[in-house]
Amino acid sequence: MKKVSQDDYLAVLQEREKESRVYQPFQQAGLDIAEILGDAKHRALYIKLAKEYDFRALFRLAKDIAEREGIKNKGAYFTKLFNIMLKEKKF
């Protein structure tokens, strides 16, 4: 058995991290929403929302926000509108 150095092992882990592990449609929907909003940092949140709510409606909301101009933080604006719509029982 060949002995692997720590640097080689870290390099393997970094390459493996780049691979996508999408197994369910809601996971891909969450990743797509994060990409549309330019908010990759919070992609786990979008995946969770897509799992619990209608991801088609979330997708429409994200596309609507992405098309608007003058919004500095699209992810925060999405969350704000989502919470308002949730209170109004539109989700």
Short mmCIF file of C-alpha atoms in Angstrom, two decimals:
data_model
loop_
_atom_site.label_atom_id
_atom_site.label_comp_id
_atom_site.label_asym_id
_atom_site.label_seq_id
_atom_site.Cartn_x
_atom_site.Cartn_y
_atom_site.Cartn_z
CA MET A 1 0.00 0.00 0.00
CA LYS A 2 1.41 3.35 -1.06
CA LYS A 3 1.84 5.94 1.65
CA VAL A 4 0.22 9.29 0.80
CA SER A 5 1.67 12.52 2.10
CA GLN A 6 -0.49 15.02 3.94
CA ASP A 7 -0.13 17.57 1.11
CA ASP A 8 -1.30 15.01 -1.46
CA TYR A 9 -4.25 14.09 0.72
CA LEU A 10 -5.26 17.75 1.10
CA ALA A 11 -5.03 18.20 -2.65
CA VAL A 12 -7.32 15.19 -3.17
CA LEU A 13 -9.82 16.62 -0.68
CA GLN A 14 -9.79 20.00 -2.42
CA GLU A 15 -10.48 18.36 -5.78
CA ARG A 16 -13.27 16.24 -4.31
CA GLU A 17 -14.84 19.38 -2.82
CA LYS A 18 -15.32 20.82 -6.31
CA GLU A 19 -17.51 17.89 -7.39
CA SER A 20 -21.24 18.35 -7.16
CA ARG A 21 -23.20 15.94 -5.02
CA VAL A 22 -26.76 16.74 -6.01
CA TYR A 23 -29.11 13.82 -5.42
CA GLN A 24 -32.56 15.45 -5.20
CA PRO A 25 -34.33 18.06 -7.38
CA PHE A 26 -34.74 20.46 -4.46
CA GLN A 27 -30.96 20.46 -3.95
CA GLN A 28 -30.39 21.61 -7.52
CA ALA A 29 -33.18 24.17 -7.16
CA GLY A 30 -31.54 25.60 -4.04
CA LEU A 31 -28.19 25.84 -5.79
CA ASP A 32 -29.83 27.52 -8.78
CA ILE A 33 -31.54 30.07 -6.53
CA ALA A 34 -28.22 30.84 -4.82
CA GLU A 35 -26.61 31.35 -8.22
CA ILE A 36 -29.41 33.59 -9.49
CA LEU A 37 -29.15 35.77 -6.39
CA GLY A 38 -25.34 35.75 -6.41
CA ASP A 39 -25.35 34.43 -2.85
CA ALA A 40 -23.32 31.22 -2.87
CA LYS A 41 -22.43 31.76 0.77
CA HIS A 42 -26.00 30.88 1.82
CA ARG A 43 -26.72 28.05 -0.59
CA ALA A 44 -27.58 25.65 2.26
CA LEU A 45 -30.39 28.02 3.28
CA TYR A 46 -31.82 28.03 -0.24
CA ILE A 47 -31.62 24.23 -0.42
CA LYS A 48 -33.50 23.99 2.88
CA LEU A 49 -36.17 26.42 1.68
CA ALA A 50 -36.51 24.51 -1.61
CA LYS A 51 -37.00 21.30 0.36
CA GLU A 52 -39.67 22.72 2.66
CA TYR A 53 -41.56 24.99 0.23
CA ASP A 54 -42.55 25.01 -3.43
CA PHE A 55 -39.21 25.52 -5.13
CA ARG A 56 -40.90 26.70 -8.31
CA ALA A 57 -42.39 29.66 -6.43
CA LEU A 58 -39.01 30.34 -4.77
CA PHE A 59 -37.37 30.21 -8.18
CA ARG A 60 -39.86 32.74 -9.60
CA LEU A 61 -39.26 35.05 -6.63
CA ALA A 62 -35.48 34.80 -7.07
CA LYS A 63 -35.70 35.54 -10.81
CA ASP A 64 -37.93 38.54 -10.12
CA ILE A 65 -35.45 39.93 -7.60
CA ALA A 66 -32.47 39.27 -9.89
CA GLU A 67 -34.09 41.30 -12.67
CA ARG A 68 -34.61 44.34 -10.44
CA GLU A 69 -31.95 47.01 -10.48
CA GLY A 70 -30.61 48.88 -7.47
CA ILE A 71 -30.73 46.00 -5.01
CA LYS A 72 -27.36 45.72 -3.29
CA ASN A 73 -27.93 42.51 -1.34
CA LYS A 74 -30.29 40.32 -3.35
CA GLY A 75 -30.09 37.44 -0.89
CA ALA A 76 -31.26 39.59 2.03
CA TYR A 77 -34.02 41.11 -0.09
CA PHE A 78 -35.14 37.63 -1.14
CA THR A 79 -35.31 36.55 2.50
CA LYS A 80 -37.28 39.65 3.45
CA LEU A 81 -39.84 39.14 0.68
CA PHE A 82 -40.02 35.42 1.43
CA ASN A 83 -40.87 36.12 5.08
CA ILE A 84 -43.53 38.64 4.08
CA MET A 85 -45.07 36.18 1.64
CA LEU A 86 -44.90 33.41 4.22
CA LYS A 87 -46.87 35.54 6.71
CA GLU A 88 -49.44 36.21 3.99
CA LYS A 89 -49.62 32.44 3.40
CA LYS A 90 -48.52 32.68 -0.22
CA PHE A 91 -46.11 29.77 0.23
#
